[in-house]
Coordinates of C-alpha atoms and ligand atoms in Angstrom, one line a residue:
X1 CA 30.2 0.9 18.4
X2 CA 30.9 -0.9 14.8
X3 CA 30.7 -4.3 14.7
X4 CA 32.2 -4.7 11.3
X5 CA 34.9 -2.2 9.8
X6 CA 32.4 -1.4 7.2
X7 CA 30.4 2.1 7.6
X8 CA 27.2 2.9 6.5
X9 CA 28.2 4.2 3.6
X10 CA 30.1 1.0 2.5
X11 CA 27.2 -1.1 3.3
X12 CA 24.7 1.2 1.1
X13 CA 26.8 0.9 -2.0
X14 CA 27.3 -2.9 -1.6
X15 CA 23.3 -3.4 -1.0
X16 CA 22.8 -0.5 -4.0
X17 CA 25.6 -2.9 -6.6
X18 CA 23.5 -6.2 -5.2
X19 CA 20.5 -4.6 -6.9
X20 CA 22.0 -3.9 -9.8
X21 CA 24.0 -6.6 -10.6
X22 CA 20.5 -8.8 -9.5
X23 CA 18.8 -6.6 -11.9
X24 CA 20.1 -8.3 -15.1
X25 CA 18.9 -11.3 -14.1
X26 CA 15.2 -10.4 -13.8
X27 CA 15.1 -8.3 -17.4
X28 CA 13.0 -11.1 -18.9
X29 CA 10.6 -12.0 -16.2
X30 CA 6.9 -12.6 -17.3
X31 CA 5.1 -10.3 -14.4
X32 CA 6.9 -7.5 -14.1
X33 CA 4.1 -4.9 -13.9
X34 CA 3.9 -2.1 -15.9
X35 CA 2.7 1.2 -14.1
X36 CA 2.9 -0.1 -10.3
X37 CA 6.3 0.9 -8.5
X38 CA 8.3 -2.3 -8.0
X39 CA 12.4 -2.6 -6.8
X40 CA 14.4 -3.0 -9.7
X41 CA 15.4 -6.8 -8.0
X42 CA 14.8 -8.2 -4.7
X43 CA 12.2 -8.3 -2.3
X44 CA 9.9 -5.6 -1.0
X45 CA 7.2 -5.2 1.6
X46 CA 5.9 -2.0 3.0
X47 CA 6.1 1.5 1.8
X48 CA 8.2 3.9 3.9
X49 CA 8.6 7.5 4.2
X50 CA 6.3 8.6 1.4
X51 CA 6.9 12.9 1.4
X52 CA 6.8 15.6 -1.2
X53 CA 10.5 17.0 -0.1
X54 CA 10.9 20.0 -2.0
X55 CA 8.9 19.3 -4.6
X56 CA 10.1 15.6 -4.9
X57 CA 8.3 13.0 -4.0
X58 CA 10.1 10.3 -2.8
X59 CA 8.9 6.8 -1.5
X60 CA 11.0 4.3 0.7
X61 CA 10.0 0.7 1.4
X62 CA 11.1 -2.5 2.9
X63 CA 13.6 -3.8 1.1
X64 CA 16.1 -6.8 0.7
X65 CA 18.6 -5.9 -2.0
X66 CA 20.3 -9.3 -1.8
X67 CA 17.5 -12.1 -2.4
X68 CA 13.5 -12.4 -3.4
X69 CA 13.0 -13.4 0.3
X70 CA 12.5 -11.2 3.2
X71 CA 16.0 -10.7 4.9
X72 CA 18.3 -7.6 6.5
X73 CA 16.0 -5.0 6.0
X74 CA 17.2 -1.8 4.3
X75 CA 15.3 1.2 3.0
X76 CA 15.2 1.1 -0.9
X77 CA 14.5 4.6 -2.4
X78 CA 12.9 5.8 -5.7
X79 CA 11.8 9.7 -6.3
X80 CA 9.3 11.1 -8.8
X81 CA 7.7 14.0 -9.7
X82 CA 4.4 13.2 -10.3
X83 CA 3.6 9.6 -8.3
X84 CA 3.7 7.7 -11.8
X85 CA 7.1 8.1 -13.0
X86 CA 9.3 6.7 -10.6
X87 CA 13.5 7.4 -11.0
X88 CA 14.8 4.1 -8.8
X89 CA 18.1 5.8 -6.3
X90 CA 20.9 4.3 -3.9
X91 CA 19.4 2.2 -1.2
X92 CA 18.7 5.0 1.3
X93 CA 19.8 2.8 4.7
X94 CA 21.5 -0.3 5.3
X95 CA 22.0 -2.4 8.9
X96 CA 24.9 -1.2 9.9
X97 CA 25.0 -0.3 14.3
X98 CA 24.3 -2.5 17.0
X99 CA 21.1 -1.5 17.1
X100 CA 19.7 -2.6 13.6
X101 CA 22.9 -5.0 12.6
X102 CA 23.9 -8.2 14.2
X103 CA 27.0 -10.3 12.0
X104 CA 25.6 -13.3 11.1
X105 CA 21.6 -12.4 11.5
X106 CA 19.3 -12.7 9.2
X107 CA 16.6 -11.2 11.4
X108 CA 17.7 -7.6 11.9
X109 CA 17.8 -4.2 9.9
X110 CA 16.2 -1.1 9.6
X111 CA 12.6 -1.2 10.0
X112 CA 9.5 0.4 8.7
X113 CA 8.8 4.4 9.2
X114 CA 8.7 7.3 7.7
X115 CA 9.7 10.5 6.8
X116 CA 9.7 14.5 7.4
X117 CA 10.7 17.7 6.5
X118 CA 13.1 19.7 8.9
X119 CA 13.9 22.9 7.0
X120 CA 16.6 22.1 4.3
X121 CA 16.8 18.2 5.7
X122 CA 15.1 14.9 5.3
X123 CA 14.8 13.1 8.3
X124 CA 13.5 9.3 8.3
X125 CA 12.7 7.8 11.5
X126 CA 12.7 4.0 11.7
X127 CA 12.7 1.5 13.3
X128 CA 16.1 -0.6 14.5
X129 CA 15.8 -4.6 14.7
X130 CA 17.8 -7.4 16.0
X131 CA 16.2 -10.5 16.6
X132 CA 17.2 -12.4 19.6
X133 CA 18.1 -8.8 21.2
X134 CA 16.2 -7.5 24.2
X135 CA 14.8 -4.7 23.3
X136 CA 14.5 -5.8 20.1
X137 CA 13.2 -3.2 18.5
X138 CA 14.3 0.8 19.3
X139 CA 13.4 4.1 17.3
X140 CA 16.2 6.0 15.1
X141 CA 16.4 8.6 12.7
X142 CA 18.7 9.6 9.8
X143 CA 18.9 12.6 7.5
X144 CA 20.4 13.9 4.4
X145 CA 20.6 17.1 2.7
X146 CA 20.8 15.8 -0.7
X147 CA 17.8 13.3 -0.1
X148 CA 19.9 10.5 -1.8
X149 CA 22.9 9.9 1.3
X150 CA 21.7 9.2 4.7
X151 CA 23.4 9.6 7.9
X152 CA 22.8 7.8 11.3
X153 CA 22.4 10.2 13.9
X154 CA 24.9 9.9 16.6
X155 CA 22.4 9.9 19.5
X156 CA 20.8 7.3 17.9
X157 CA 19.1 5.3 19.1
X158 CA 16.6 7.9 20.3
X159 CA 14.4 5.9 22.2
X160 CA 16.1 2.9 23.5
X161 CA 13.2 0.8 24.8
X162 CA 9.2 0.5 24.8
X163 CA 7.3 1.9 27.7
X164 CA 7.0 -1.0 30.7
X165 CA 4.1 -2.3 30.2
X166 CA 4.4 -2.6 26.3
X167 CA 5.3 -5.2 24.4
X168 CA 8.3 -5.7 22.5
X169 CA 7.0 -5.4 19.9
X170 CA 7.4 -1.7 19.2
X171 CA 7.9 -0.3 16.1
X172 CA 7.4 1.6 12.4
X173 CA 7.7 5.3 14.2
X174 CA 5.2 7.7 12.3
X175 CA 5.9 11.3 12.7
X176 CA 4.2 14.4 12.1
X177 CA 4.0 18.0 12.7
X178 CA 1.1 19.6 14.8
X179 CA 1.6 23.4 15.7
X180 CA 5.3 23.8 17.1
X181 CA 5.5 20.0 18.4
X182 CA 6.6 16.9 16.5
X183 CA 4.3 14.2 17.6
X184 CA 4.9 10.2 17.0
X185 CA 2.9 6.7 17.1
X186 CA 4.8 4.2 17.1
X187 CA 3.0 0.2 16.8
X188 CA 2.9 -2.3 19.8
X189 CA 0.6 -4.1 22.3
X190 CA -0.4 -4.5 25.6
X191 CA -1.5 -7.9 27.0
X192 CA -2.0 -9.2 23.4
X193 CA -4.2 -6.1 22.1
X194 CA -2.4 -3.8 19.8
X195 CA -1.7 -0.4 21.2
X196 CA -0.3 3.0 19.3
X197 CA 2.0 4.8 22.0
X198 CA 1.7 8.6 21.5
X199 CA 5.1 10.4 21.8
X200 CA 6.4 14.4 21.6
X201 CA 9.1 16.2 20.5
X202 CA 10.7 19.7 20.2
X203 CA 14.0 18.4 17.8
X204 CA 13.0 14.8 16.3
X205 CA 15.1 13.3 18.7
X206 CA 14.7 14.4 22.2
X207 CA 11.1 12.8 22.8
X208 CA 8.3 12.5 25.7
X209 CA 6.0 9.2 26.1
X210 CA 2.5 10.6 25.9
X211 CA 0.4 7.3 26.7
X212 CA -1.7 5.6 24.4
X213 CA -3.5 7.4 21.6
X214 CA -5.8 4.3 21.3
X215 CA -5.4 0.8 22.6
X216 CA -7.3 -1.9 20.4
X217 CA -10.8 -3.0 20.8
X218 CA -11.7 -7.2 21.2
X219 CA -10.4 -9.0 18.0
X220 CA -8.7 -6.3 16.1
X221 CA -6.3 -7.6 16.3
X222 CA -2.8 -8.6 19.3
X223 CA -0.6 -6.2 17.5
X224 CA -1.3 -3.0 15.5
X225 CA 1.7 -2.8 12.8
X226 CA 2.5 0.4 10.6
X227 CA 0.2 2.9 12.7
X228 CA -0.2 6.3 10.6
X229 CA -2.3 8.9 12.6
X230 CA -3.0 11.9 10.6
X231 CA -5.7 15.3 10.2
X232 CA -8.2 14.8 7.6
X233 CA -10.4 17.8 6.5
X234 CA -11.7 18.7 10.4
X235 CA -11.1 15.4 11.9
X236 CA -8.7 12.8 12.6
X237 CA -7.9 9.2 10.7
X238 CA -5.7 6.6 12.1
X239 CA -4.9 3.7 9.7
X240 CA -3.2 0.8 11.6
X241 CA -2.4 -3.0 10.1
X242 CA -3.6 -5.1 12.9
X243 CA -1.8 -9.3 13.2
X244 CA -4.3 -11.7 14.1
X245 CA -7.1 -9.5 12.9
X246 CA -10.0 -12.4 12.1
X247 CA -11.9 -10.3 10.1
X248 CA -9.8 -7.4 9.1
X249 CA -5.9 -6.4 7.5
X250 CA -5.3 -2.7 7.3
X251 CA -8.1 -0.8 8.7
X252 CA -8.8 3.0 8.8
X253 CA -10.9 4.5 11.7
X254 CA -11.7 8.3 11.5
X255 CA -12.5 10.3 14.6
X256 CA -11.6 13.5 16.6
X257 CA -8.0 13.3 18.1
X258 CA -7.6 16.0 21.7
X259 CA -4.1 17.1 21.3
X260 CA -4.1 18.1 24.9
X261 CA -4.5 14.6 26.4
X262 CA -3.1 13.0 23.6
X263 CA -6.1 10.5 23.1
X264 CA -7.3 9.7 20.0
X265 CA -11.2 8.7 20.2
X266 CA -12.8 6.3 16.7
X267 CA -15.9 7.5 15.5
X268 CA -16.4 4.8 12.6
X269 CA -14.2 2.1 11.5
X270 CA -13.8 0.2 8.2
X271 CA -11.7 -1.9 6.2
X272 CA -9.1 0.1 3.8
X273 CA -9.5 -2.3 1.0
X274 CA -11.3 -5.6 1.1
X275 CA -8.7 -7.5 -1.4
X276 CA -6.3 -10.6 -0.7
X277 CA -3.4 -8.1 -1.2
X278 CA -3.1 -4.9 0.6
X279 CA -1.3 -4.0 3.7
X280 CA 1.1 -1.7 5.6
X281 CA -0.9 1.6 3.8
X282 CA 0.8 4.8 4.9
X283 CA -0.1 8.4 4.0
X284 CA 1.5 11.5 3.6
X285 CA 0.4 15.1 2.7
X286 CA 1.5 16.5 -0.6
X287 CA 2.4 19.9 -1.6
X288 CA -0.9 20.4 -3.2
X289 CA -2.5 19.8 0.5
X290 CA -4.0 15.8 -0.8
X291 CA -3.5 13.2 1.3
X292 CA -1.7 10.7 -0.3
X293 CA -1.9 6.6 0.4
X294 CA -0.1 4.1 -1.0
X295 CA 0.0 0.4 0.2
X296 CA 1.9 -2.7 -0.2
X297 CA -0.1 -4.4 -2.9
X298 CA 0.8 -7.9 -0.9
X299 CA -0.2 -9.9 2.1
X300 CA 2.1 -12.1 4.5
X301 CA 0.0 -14.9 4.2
X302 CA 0.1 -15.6 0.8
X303 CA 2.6 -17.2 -2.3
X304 CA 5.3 -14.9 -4.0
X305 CA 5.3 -16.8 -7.4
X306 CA 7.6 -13.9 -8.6
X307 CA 10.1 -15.0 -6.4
X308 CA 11.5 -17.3 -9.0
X309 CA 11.9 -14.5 -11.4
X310 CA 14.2 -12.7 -9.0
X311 CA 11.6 -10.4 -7.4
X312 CA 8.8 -10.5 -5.1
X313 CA 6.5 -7.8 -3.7
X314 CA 4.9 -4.2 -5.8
X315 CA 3.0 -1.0 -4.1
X316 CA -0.8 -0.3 -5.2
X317 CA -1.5 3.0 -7.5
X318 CA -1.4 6.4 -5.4
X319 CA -4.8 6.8 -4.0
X320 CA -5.9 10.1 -2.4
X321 CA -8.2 9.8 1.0
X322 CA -11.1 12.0 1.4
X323 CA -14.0 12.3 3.2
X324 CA -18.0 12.3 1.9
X325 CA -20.5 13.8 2.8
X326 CA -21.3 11.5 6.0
X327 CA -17.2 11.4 7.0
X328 CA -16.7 8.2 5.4
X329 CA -13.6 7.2 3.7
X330 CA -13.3 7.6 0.1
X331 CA -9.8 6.5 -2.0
X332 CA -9.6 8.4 -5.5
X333 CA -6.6 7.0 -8.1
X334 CA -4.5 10.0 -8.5
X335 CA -5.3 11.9 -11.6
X336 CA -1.6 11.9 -12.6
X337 CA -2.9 8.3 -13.8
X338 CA -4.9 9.6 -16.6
X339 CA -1.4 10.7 -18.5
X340 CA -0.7 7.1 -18.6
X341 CA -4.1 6.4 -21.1
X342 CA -3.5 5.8 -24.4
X343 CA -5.5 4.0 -27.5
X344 CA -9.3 4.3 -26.3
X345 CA -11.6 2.0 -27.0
X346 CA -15.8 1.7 -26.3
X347 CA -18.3 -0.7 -26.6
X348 CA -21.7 1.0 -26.0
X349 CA -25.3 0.2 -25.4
X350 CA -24.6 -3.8 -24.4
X351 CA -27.8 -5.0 -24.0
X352 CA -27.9 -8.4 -21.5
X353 CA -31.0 -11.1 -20.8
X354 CA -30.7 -13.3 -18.3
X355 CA -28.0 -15.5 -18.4
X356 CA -26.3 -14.4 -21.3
X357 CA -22.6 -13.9 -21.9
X358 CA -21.1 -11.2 -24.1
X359 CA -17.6 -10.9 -25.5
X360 CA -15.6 -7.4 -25.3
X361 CA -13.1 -7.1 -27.9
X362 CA -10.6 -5.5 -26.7
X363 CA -7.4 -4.5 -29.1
X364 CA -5.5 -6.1 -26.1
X365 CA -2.0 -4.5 -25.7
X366 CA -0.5 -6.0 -22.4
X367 CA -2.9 -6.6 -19.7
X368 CA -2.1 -2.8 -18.6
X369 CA -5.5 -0.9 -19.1
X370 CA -8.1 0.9 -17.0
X371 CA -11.5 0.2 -17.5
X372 CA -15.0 1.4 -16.4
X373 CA -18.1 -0.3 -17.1
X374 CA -21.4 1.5 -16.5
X375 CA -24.4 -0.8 -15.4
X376 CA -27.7 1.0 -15.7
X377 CA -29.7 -0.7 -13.0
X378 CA -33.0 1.0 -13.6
X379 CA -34.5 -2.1 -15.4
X380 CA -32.6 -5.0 -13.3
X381 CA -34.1 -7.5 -11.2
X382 CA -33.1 -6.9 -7.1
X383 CA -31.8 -10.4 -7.6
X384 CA -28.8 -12.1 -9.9
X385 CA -25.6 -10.8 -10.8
X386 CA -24.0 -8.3 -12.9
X387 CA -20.4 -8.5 -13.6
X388 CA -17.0 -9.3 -16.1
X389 CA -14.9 -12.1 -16.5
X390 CA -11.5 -10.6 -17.3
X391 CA -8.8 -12.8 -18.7
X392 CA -10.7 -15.7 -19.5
X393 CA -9.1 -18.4 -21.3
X394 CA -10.6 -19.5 -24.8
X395 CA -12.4 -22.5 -23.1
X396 CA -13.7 -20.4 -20.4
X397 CA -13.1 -22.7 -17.6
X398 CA -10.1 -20.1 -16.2
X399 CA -11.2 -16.7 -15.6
X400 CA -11.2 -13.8 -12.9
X401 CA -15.0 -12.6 -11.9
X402 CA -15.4 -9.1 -11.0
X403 CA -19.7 -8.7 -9.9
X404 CA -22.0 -6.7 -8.3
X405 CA -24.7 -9.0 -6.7
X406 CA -27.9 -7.5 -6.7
X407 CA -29.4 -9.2 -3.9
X408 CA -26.8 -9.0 -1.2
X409 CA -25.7 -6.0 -2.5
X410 CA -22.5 -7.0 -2.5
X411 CA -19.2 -6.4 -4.9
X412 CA -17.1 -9.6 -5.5
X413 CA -13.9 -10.0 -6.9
X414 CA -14.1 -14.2 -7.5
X415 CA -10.2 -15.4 -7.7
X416 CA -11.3 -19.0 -7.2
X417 CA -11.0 -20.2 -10.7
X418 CA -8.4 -17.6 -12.0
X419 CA -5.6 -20.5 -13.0
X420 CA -2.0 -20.2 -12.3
X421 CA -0.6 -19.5 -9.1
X422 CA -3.7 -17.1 -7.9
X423 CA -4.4 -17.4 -4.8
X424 CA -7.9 -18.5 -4.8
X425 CA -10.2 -16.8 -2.8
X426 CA -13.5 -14.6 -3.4
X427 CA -13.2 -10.7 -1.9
X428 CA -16.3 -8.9 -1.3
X429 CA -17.4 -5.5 0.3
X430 CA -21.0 -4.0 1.0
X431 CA -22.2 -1.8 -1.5
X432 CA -25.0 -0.2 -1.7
X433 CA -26.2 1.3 -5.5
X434 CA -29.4 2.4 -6.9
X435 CA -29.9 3.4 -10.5
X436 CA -26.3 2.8 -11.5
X437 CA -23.1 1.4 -11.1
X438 CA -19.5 2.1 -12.5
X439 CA -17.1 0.1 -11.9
X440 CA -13.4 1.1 -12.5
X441 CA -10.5 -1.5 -12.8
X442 CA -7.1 -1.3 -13.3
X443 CA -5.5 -4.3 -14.5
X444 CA -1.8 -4.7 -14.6
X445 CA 0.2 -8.0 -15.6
X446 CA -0.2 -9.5 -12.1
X447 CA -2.5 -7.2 -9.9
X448 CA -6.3 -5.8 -10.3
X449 CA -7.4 -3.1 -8.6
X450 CA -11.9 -2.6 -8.5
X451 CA -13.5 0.2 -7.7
X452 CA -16.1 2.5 -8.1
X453 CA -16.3 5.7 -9.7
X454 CA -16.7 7.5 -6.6
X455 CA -14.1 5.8 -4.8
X456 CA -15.8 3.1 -3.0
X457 CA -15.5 -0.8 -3.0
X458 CA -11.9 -1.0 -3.4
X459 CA -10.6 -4.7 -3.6
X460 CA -7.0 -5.5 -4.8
X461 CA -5.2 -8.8 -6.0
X462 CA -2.4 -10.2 -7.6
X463 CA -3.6 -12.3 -10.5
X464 CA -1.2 -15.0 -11.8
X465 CA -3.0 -16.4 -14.6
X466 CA -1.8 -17.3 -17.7
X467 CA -0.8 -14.4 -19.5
X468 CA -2.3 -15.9 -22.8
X469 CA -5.8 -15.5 -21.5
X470 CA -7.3 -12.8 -22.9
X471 CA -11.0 -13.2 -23.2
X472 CA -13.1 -9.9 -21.5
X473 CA -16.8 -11.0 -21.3
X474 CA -19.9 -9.3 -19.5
X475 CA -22.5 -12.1 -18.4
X476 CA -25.7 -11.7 -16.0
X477 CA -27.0 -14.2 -13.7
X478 CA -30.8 -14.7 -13.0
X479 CA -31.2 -10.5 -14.2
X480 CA -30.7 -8.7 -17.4
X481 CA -29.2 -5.5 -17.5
X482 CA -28.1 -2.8 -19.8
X483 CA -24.8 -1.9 -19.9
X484 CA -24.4 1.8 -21.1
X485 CA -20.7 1.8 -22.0
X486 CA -17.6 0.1 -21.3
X487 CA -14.5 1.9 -22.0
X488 CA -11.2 0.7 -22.1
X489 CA -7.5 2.2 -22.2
X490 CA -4.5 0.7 -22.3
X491 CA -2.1 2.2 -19.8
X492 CA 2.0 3.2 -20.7
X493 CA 4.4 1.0 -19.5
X494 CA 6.5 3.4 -17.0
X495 CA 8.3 1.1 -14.9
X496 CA 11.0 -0.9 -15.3
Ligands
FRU501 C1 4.8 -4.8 8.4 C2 6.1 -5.1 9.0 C3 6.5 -4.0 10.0 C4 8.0 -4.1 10.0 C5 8.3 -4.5 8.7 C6 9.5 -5.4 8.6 O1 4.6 -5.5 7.2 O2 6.0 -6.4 9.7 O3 5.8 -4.0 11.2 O4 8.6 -2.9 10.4 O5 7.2 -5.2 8.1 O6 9.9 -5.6 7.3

């Protein structure tokens, strides 16, 4: 049943004209970033349905066409062929049944999820919400042959409620293909600890409840949001983005998963990204066999100052998972990134006492550049820190500290005295180096990415500092150090 004469279709061009029309209006906003997907207007929040679809990839996310607030969720749409350009499409779904559209609510729509491949089709699987609605949350799916119009299936929706003894909270569906079964975690709780129900299917909509794949340890966290369970090399990886998490956002455990009882058991557990901004990650597996994550490059708790430009909300860079040596996580920036380098510049052989600040000149273009810096530690004290201030302002009091202390052996990203509308805080993970340490940032108009050269460390934040700050400096604290190179490159502007 309809409860407005409009179909789907009706709804999907209005919410694709809102963008557009909302569009204009944004043209000369000061952050709009230059090589990190963002919705042409509107607000966004977490990636959806990321797939290589016969040979395209495409990426869905959260999305409210009409405002720079969360509202009526509908799945935006962009595809690419290589993860850097993005071509923006038609919003993909719009609230438009009873079970993700209520006149009048603001609190309803089409929920996270994410997509497959069945032969010739694209299917996305979502979630349906209404607010105020008991069950409030149910699983659908839609498909389209084209991969630009979707279609509600009839027998939507295909589950109707959550298991008993879950919560109602139950939803962002992930679905994936093992052998000649589709299998699906979908995110909820059980007595206020988050829980990932495990479900089968033969078709994609006829499904069997499993159990639970995992139910969540003490304090991580009453709800698991966004759960993506998927193989990684000859084991098993379940990211999940827990509420209420004290110490913890968007974690990634890696362990053995039995098919056969449908349990998934953790073997280690770590934080995805120890940055302010990162959340709802999901993965998918390319065509080339990576596996592909990209995250919303945002946080609930925190200030959208780009809301007043008409916009609010940006996904990370592509990072592909893999495993070292001792099955830990690693996150690599794509390579496809490297085509975005252009005009190279090097500083080598900085030499650093104590205490001692040195400027970088940089030939800066736009705040858009990736940079490594490569500490040789061989002659450092195991005390003191090693670091960059990165657009400092010409009296120095307002600047963003990226450092590697020496004695906790720990990388910081300091946002504390960054200026604007940062949020202030200082982001740190354990890391432990020996002779050297390369550090690899990418900077964007309002985010920064840190890493290391292997794929370690990652922090990410949005930076709203003045955009006239420009000062790059390397400093020491209490250690000298030598600084073999830094080398910069500005990265192409390839979104719009
Ligand atoms: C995570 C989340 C999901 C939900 C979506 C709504 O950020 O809360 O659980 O499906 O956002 O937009």
């Amino acid at each position: 049943m309809k409860l407005t004469n409009e179909t789907h279709e009706q709804k999907v061009q209005q919410a694709t004209l809102g963008v557009e029309a909302r569009k204009k209006q944004i043209e000369a906003a000061r952050y709009r970033l230059n090589y990190h997907f963002m919705a042409p207007s509107g607000w966004i929040n977490d990636p959806n349905g990321l797939i290589q679809h016969k040979g395209i990839y495409h990426l869905f996310y959260q999305h409210n066409p009409y405002g720079a607030d969360w509202g009526p969720m509908h799945w935006g749409h962009a595809v690419s062929k290589d993860l850097i350009h993005w071509e923006h499409q038609p919003v993909a779904l719009a609230p438009s049944e009873e079970y993700d559209f209520d006149e009048g609510n603001q609190e309803i729509g089409c929920f996270s999820g994410s997509a497959v491949s069945k032969g010739e089709e694209l299917y996305l699987i979502y979630t349906g919400h209404v607010e105020g609605k008991s069950p409030k949350e149910v699983q659908a799916a839609a498909y389209s042959l084209d991969g630009v119009h979707f279609n509600k299936h009839s027998q939507n929706p295909f589950i109707e409620k959550p298991p008993e003894h879950l919560s109602q909270d139950f939803r962002d569906p992930k679905v994936w293909r093992h052998n000649e079964d589709w299998y699906m975690v979908v995110g909820s709780s059980i007595n206020g600890k988050g829980a990932i129900p495990l479900y089968t299917s033969k078709d994609l909509i006829d499904w069997t409840y499993e159990g639970e794949a995992l139910t969540a340890e003490e304090n991580q966290g009453d709800m698991w949001e966004c759960p993506d369970l998927f193989p990684i090399e000859d084991k098993h990886a379940l990211i999940v983005s827990p509420m209420n998490m004290s110490n913890g956002k968007n974690i990634i455990m890696v362990g053995e998963m039995n098919y056969e009882e449908g349990k998934f058991t953790p073997e280690s557990v770590k934080e995805i990204d120890n940055g302010n901004d990162f959340y709802a990650a999901q993965t998918f597996e390319d065509e080339q066999g990576r596996r592909i994550l990209i995250a919303w490059m945002d946080t609930w708790q925190t200030d959208f100052p780009t809301k007043s430009e008409g916009w609010a909300g940006a996904m990370t860079i592509p990072r592909q998972v893999v495993l070292d040596d001792n099955r830990q996580v690693k996150l690599l920036p794509v390579p496809e990134l490297q085509g975005l380098r252009e005009n190279y510049q090097c500083s080598e052989k900085v030499h650093l006492n104590s205490n001692e600040v040195v400027d970088i000149t940089r030939d800066d273009v736009d705040h858009s550049f990736e940079m490594l810096i490569d500490f040789d530690l061989k002659d450092t004290e195991s005390y003191g820190k090693i670091g960059m201030e990165l657009r400092a302002s010409n009296d120095g009091t307002e600047k963003l500290i990226v450092y590697y202390d020496l004695k906790t052996k720990e990388l910081v990203v300091d946002t504390t005295v960054a200026g604007g509308d940062t949020h202030p805080g200082i982001n740190k993970t354990k890391l432990d180096v020996q002779d050297n340490l390369t550090l690899r940032l990418f900077m964007d108009r309002c985010s920064l990415e840190v890493l290391t050269a292997d794929g370690e460390g990652w922090i990410t934040n949005r930076i709203y500092s003045d955009l006239n700050n420009k000062g790059t400096r390397l400093f020491t604290e209490g250690t000298r150090v030598a600084v073999d190179k830094v080398e910069t490159w500005f990265l192409k502007k390839v979104i719009e």
